[in-house]
Coordinates of C-alpha atoms and ligand atoms in Angstrom, one line a residue:
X13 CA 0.0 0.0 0.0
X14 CA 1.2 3.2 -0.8
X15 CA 1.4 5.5 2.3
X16 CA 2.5 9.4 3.8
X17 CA 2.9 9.3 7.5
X18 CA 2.3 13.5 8.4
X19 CA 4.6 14.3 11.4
X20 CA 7.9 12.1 12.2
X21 CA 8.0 13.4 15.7
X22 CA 8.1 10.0 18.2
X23 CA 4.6 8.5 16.7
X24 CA 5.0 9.5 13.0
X25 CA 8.7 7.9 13.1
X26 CA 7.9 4.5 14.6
X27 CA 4.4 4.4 12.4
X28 CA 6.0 4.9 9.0
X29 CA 9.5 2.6 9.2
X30 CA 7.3 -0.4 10.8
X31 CA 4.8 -0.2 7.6
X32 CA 7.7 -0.1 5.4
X33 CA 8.8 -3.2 7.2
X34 CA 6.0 -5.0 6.0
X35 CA 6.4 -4.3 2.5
X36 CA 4.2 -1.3 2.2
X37 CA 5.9 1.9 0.5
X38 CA 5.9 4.8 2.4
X39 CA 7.0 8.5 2.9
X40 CA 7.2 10.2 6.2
X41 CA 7.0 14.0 5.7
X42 CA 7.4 17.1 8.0
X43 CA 7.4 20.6 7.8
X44 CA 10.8 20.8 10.0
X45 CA 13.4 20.8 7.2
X46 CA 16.4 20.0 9.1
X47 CA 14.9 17.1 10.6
X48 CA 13.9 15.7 7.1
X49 CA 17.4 16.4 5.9
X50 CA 19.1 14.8 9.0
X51 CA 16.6 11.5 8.2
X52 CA 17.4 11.5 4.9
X53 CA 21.2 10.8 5.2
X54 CA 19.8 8.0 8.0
X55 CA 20.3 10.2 11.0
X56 CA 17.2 9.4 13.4
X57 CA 16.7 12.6 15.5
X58 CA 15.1 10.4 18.8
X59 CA 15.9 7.9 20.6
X60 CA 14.3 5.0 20.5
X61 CA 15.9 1.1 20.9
X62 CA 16.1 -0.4 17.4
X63 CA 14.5 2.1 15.0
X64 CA 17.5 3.6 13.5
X65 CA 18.6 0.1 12.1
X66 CA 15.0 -0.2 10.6
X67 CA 15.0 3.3 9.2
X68 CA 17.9 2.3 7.1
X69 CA 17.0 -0.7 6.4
X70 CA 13.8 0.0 5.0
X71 CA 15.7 3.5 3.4
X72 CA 18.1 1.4 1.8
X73 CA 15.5 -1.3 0.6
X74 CA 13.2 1.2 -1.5
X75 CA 10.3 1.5 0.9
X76 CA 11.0 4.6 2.7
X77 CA 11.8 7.9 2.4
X78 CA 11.4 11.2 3.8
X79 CA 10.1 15.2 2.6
X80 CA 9.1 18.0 3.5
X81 CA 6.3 18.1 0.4
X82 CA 3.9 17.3 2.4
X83 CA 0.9 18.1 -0.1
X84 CA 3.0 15.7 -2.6
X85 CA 3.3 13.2 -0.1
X86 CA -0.3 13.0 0.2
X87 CA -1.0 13.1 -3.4
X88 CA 1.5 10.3 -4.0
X89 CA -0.5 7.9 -1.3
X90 CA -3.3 5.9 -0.9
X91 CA -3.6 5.9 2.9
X92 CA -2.4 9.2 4.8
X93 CA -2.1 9.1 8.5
X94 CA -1.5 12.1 10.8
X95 CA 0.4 12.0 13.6
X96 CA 1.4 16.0 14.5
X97 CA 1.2 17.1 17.7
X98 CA -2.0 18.0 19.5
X99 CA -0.8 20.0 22.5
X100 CA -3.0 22.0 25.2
X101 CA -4.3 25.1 24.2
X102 CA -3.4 28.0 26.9
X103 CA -7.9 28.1 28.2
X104 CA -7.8 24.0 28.1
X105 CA -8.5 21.1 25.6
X106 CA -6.1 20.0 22.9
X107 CA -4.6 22.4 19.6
X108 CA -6.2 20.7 16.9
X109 CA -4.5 23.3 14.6
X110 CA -1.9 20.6 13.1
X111 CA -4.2 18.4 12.8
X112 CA -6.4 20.7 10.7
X113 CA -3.5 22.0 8.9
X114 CA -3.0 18.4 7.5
X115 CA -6.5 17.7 6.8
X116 CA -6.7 21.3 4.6
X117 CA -4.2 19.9 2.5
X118 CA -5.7 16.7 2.0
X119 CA -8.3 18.3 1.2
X120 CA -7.1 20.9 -1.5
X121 CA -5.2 17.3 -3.0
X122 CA -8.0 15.2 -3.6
X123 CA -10.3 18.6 -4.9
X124 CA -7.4 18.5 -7.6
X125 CA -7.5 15.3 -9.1
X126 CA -10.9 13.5 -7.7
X127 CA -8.7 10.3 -6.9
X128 CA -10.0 8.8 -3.8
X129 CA -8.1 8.6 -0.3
X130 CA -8.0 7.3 3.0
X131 CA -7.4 10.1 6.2
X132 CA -6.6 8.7 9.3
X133 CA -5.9 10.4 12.4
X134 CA -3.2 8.6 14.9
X135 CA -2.4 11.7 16.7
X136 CA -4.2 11.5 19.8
X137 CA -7.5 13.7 19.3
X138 CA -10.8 14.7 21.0
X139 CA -13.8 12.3 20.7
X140 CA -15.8 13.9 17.5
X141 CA -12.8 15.6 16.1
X142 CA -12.6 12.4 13.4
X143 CA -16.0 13.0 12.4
X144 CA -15.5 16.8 12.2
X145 CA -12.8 17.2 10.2
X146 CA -14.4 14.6 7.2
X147 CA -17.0 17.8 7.6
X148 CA -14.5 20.5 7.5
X149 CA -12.5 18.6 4.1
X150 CA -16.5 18.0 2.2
X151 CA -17.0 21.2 2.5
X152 CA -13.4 22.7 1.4
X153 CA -13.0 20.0 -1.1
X154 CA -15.8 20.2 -2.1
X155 CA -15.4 16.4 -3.0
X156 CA -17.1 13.3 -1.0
X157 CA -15.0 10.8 -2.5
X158 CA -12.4 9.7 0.3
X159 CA -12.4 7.8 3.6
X160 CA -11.7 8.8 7.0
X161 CA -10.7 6.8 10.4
X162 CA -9.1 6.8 13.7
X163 CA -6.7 5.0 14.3
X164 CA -5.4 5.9 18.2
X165 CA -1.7 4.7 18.9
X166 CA -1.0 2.7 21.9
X167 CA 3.2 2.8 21.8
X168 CA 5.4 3.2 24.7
X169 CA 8.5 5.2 24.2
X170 CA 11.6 3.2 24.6
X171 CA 9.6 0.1 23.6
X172 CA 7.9 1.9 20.9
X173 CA 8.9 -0.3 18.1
X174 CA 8.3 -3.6 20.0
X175 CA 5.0 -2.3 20.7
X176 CA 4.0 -1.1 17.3
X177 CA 5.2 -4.5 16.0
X178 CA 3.6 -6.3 18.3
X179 CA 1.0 -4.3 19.6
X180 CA -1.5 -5.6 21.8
X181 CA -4.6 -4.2 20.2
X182 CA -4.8 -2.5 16.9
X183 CA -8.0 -0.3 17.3
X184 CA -9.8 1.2 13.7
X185 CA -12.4 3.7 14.2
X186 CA -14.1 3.5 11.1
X187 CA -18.1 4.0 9.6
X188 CA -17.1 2.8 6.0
X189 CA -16.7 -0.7 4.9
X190 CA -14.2 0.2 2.1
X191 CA -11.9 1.6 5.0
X192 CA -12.4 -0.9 7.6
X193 CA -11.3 -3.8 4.5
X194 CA -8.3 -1.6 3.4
X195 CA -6.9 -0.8 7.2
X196 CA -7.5 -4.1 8.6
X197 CA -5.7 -5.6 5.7
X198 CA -2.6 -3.2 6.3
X199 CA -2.8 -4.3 10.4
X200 CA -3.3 -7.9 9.7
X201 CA 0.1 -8.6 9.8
X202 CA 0.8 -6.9 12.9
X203 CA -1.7 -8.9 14.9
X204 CA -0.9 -12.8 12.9
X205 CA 0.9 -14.1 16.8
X206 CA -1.1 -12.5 19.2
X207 CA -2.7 -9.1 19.9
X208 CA -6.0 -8.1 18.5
X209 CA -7.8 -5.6 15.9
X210 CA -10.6 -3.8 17.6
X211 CA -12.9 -1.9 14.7
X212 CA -15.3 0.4 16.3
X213 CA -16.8 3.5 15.3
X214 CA -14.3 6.5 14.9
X215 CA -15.3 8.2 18.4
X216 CA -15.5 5.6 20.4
X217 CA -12.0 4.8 19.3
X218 CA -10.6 8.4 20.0
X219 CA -12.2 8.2 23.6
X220 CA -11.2 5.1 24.6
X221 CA -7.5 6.5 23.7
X222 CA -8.1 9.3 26.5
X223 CA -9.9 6.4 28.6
X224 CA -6.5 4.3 28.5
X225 CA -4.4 7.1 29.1
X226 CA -6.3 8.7 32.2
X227 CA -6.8 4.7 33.6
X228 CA -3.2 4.7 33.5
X229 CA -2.4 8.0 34.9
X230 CA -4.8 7.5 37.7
X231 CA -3.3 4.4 38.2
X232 CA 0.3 5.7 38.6
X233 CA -1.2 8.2 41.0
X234 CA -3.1 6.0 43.0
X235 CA 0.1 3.8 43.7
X236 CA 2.1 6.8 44.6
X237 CA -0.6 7.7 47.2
X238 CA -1.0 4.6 48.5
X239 CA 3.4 4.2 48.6
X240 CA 3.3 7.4 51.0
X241 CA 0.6 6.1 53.4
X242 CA 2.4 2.8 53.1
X243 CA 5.5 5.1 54.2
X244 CA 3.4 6.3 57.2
X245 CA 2.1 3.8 58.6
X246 CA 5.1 1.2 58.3
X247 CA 4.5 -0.7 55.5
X248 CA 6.5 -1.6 52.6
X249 CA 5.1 -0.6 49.5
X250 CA 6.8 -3.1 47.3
X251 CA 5.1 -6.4 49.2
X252 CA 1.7 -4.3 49.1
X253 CA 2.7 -4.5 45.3
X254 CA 3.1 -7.6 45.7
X255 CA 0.0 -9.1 47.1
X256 CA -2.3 -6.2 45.3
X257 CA -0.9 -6.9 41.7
X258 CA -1.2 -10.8 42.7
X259 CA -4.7 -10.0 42.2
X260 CA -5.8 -11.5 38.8
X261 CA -8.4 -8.3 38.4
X262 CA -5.8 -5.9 39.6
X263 CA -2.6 -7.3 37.9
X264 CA 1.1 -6.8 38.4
X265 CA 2.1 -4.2 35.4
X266 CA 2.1 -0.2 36.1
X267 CA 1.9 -0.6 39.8
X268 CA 5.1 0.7 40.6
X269 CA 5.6 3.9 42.2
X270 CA 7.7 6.7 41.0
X271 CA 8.4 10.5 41.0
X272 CA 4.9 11.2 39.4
X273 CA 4.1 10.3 35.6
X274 CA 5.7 12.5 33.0
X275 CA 5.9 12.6 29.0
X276 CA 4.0 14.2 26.5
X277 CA 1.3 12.2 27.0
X278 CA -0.6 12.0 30.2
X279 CA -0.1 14.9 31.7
X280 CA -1.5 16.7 28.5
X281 CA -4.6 14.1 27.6
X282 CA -5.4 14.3 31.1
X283 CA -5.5 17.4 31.2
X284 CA -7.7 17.5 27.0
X285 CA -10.2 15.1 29.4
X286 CA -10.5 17.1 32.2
X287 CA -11.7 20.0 29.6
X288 CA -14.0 18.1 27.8
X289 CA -16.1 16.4 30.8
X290 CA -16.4 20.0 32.5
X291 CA -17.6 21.2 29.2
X292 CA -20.2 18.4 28.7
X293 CA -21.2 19.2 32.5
X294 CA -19.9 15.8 33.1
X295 CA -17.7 14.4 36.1
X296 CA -14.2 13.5 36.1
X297 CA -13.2 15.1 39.2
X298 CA -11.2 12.2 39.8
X299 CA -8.8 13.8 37.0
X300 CA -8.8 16.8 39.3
X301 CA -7.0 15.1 42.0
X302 CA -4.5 13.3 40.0
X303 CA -3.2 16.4 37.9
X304 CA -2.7 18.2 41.0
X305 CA -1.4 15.4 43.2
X306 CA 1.0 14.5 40.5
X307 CA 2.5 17.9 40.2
X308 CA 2.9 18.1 43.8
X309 CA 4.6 14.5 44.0
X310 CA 7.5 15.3 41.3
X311 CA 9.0 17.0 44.1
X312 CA 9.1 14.5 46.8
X313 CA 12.7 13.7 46.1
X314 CA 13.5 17.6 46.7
X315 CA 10.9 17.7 49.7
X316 CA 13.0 14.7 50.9
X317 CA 16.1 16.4 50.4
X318 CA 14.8 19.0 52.5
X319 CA 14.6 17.5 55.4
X320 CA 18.1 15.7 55.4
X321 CA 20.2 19.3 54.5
X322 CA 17.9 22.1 54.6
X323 CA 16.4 24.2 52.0
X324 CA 19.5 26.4 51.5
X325 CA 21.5 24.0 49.3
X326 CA 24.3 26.6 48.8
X327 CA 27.3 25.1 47.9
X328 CA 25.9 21.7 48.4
X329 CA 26.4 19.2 45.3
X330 CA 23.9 17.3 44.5
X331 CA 23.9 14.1 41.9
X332 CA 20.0 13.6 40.0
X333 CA 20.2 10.4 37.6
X334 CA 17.6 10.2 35.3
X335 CA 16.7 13.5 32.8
X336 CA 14.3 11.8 30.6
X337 CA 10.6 10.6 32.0
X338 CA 11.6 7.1 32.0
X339 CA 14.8 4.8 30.7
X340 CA 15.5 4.1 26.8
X341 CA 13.9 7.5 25.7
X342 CA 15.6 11.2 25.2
X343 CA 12.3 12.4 26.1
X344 CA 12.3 15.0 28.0
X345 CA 9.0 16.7 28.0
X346 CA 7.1 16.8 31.7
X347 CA 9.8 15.0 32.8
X348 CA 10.2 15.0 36.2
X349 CA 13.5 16.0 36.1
X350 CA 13.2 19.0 35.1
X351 CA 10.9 20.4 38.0
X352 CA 13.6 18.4 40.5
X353 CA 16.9 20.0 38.7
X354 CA 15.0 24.0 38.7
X355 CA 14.2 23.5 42.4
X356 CA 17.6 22.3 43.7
X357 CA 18.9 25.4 41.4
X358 CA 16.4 27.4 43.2
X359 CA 17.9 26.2 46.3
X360 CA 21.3 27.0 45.8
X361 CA 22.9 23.2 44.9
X362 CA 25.3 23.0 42.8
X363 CA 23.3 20.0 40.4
X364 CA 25.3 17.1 38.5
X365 CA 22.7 15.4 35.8
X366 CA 24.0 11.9 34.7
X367 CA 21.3 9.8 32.0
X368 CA 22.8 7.1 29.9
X369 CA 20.8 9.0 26.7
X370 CA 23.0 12.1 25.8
X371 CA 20.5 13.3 23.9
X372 CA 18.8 13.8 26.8
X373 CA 21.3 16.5 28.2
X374 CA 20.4 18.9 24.9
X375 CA 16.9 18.6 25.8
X376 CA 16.5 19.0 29.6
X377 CA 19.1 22.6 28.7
X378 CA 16.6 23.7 26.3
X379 CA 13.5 22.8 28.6
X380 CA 15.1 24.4 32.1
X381 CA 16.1 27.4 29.9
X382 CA 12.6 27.8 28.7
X383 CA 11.2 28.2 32.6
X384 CA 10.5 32.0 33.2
X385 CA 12.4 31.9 36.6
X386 CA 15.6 31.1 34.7
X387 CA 17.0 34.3 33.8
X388 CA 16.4 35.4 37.1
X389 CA 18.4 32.8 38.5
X390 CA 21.5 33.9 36.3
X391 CA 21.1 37.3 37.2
X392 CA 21.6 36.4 41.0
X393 CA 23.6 33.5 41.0
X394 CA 27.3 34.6 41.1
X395 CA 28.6 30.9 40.1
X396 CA 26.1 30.7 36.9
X397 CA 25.0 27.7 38.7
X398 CA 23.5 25.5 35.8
X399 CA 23.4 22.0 35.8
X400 CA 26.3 19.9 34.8
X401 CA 25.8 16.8 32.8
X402 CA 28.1 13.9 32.7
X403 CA 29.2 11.2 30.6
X404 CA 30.1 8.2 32.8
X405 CA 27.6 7.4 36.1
X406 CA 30.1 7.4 38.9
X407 CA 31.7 10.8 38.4
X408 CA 28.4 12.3 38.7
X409 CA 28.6 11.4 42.4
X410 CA 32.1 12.7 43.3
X411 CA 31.9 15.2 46.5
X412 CA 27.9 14.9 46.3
X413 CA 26.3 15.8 48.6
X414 CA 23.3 13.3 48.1
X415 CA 22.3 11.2 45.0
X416 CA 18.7 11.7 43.7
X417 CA 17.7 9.1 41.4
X418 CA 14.6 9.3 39.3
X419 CA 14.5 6.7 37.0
X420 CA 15.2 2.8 36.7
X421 CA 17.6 2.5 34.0
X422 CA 19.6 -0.8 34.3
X423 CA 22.7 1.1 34.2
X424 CA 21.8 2.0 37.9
X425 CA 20.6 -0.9 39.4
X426 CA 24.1 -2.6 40.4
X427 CA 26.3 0.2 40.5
X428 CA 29.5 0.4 42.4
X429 CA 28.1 1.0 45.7
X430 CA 31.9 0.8 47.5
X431 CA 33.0 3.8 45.2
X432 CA 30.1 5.8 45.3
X433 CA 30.4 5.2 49.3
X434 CA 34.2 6.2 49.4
X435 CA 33.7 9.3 46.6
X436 CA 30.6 10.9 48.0
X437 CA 30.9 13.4 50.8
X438 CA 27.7 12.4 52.3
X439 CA 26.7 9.0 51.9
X440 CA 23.2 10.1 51.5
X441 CA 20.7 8.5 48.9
X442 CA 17.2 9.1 48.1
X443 CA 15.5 6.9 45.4
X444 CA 12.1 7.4 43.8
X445 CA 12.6 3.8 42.2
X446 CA 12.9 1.8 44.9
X447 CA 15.6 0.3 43.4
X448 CA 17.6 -1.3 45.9
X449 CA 17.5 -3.9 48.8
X450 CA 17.3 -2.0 52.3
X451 CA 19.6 -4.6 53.8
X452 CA 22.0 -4.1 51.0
X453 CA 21.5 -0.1 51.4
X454 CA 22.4 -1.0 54.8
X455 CA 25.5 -3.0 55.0
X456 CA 26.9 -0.9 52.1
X457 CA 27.1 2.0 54.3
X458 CA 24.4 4.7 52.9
X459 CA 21.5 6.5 54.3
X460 CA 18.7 5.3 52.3
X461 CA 15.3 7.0 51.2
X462 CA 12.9 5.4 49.0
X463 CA 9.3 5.1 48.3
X464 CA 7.0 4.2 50.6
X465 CA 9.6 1.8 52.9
X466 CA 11.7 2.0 55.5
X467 CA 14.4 4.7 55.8
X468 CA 17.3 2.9 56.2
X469 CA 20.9 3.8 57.9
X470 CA 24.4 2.6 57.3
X471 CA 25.6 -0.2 60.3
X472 CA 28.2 1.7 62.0
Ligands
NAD529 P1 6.1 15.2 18.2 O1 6.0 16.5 18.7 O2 7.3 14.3 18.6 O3 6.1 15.2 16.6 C1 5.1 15.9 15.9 C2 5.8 16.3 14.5 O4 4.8 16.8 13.7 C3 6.9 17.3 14.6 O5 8.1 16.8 14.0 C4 6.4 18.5 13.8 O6 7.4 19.2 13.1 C5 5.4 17.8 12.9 N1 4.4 18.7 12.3 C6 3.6 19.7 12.9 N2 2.8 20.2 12.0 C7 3.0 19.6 10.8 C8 2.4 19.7 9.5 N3 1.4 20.6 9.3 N4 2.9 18.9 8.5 C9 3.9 18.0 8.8 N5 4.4 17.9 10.0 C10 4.0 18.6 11.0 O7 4.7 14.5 18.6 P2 4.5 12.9 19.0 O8 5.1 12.7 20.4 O9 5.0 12.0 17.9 O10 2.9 12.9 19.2 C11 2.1 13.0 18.0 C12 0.7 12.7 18.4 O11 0.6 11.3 18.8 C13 0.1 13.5 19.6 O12 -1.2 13.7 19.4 C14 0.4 12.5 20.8 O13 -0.5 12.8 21.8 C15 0.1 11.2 20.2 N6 0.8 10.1 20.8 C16 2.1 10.2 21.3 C17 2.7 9.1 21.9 C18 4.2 9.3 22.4 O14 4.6 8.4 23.1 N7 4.9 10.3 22.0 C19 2.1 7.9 22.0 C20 0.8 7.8 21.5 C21 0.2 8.9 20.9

């Protein structure tokens, strides 16, 4: 099938090199040149395990390639999909503009030549916005001739492409027969060991995108709550895990606690959710409670912090690993990170960053100098204190003054807890992972903070 994927931010450049895999022929376009020129000589601008190698690959075989003519990449395809942002607009709900921008020029292509075409929206949208935009591109188009879907995607970054090849349900919101034949038949071979194709109509489908999303949020949030009253009341959080996810209704996946959930994603769709109940006079003041429990939470490890050394951090040195949201991404956005690094700054510390993703370092820079108290900072801070970001783990920690860690990279479950001991000037740790065995915390010689357990101190 012949194929534009619109957009090749982290959806749009997972979508389009797994459908080349499968034979189909397709062109990912954008409107940001310098990312279509960097892709084009095989350079993939995210990270994201495994899809370089399959982006040249399936460059090198023939089936994919990359522009910036977007109106000629839609021209040239049967099946166009959009995945451009949606972000929230500044009074609430999600920018559709993208999204219309793409669906404008599908429509001035097929009011040009009559052939028909297939729209489908993967970018996350509002429930109705499918159905509204095949109103918006009748009337410009003046043309009824092509089909239109949803088709929500389900992909976890740094498993993206395992998840888009082997997804666990491929769902088609779709009212045309035609449409439902053609996308089912380009899914099929996603789906052929395991997983399933779910064809509903279009809203449905863009709802029960939101649904997942917010389920999982509240989810996250709920076991965060329940790790601090865990904390209180001297329990351990992880056997609680244990015997709740035991629990065949409940199960054992996304019921670990954290610093809060970040990304692109939940923050901002439950936020588009939040918008459209109170609109509808509906309630979903359970959103409430988990947008503003989670933006409280991403600063435990700083309120933590707090209490060991005192809110005046100056000159203290403190190590934060983890600047992405969550291991084998360079994605930065609503990380927690970022709110942890600007508050230490805040404070005074002197902050060392250390993520086994580089890319991430570019990214958190470019985020922390986008927040309005920056420039203030520089103006008072003497030093220019600014974070600084390492390339190996263990010299992050060198005369800290505690470690902060923030996400569950492998690289930091068995580190070298003798050095670390011997190189750090206080021996003080505070993990939002839960990452390591009190009794190990405690024979190798650290003061230990973690989620909803025990504190733990070194056996002198
Ligand atoms: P992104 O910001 O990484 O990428 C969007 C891309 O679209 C950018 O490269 C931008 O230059 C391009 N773009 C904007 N307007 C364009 C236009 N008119 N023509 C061509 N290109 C244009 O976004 P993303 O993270 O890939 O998310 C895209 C959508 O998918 C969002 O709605 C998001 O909610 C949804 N989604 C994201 C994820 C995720 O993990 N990132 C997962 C599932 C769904």
């Amino acid at each position: 099938m012949k194929i534009a994927v619109v957009g090749s931010g982290y959806v749009g450049l997972v979508t389009g090199p797994c459908l080349a895999e499968k034979g189909n022929d397709v062109v990912c376009a954008d409107v940001d040149a310098s990312k279509i020129e960097r892709l084009s000589k095989g350079h993939v601008p995210i990270y994201e395990p495994g899809l370089e190698e399959i982006v040249r690959e399936q460059t090198s075989r023939g089936h994919l390639r990359f522009t910036t003519d977007v109106e000629g990449a839609i021209r040239d395809s049967e099946v166009t999909f959009i995945t451009v942002g949606t972000p929230p607009k500044p009074g609430g709900g999600a920018d559709l503009t993208y999204v219309e921008n793409v669906a404008d020029l599908f429509a001035d292509v097929i009011a040009s030549d009559g052939k028909v075409r297939v729209l489908v929206t993967k970018s996350t949208v509002p429930p109705g916005t499918t159905l509204s935009l095949r109103e918006r591109i009748r009337k410009r188009a003046d043309n009824d001739a092509f089909g239109i879907a949803n088709n929500p995607e389900f992909l976890k970054e740094g498993a993206a492409v395992t998840d888009f090849r082997k997804p666990d349900r491929v769902v088609l919101g779709i009212d045309n027969l035609v449409v439902k034949r053609m996308l089912v038949d380009l899914y099929e071979p996603f789906v052929r060991s395991g997983g399933k194709i779910i064809v509903t109509d279009p809203t449905s489908s863009e709802f029960g995108k939101y649904a997942s999303n917010v389920m999982l949020a509240s989810r996250i949030t709920l076991m965060n709550q329940l790790a601090l009253v865990a904390g209180s009341v001297g329990a351990d959080i992880d056997e609680v895990r244990d015997i709740v996810g035991s629990d065949k209704r409940i199960g054992p996946t996304f019921l670990y606690p954290g610093p809060g959930y970040g990304g692109s994603c939940f923050g901002k769709d439950v936020e588009a959710l939040r918008y459209l109940a109170k609109q509808k006079g509906a309630d979903l003041s359970i959103l409430d409670a988990v947008d503003s429990f989670n933006n409280h939470h991403r600063l435990w490890p700083v309120r933590k912090l707090e209490q060991q050394l005192g809110t005046d951090m100056s000159p203290r040195k403190i190590a934060v690993w983890g600047a992405a949201f969550k291991p084998k991404t360079d994605d930065v956005r609503e990380s927690p990170a970022i709110y942890v690094v600007e508050a230490l700054l805040k404070n005074g510390a002197l902050v060392n960053v250390y993520d086994p993703e580089k890319k991430t370092y570019e990214h958190l820079a470019a985020e922390l100098n986008a927040r309005p108290w920056i420039d203030g900072l520089k103006e008072k801070s003497a030093m220019g204190k600014w974070p600084t970001y390492h390339d190996k783990l263990l010299e992050s920690v060198v005369s800290a003054d505690a470690l902060l860690i923030l996400t569950d990279w492998d690289e930091f479950k068995s580190p070298d807890f003798q050095k670390m001991r011997s190189t750090m000037k206080i021996p003080l740790i505070i993990d939002a992972r839960n990452l390591y065995r009190l009794d190990l915390m405690k024979k190798e010689g650290f003061r230990y903070i973690s989620l909803g357990r025990k504190q733990v101190d070194a056996i002198i």
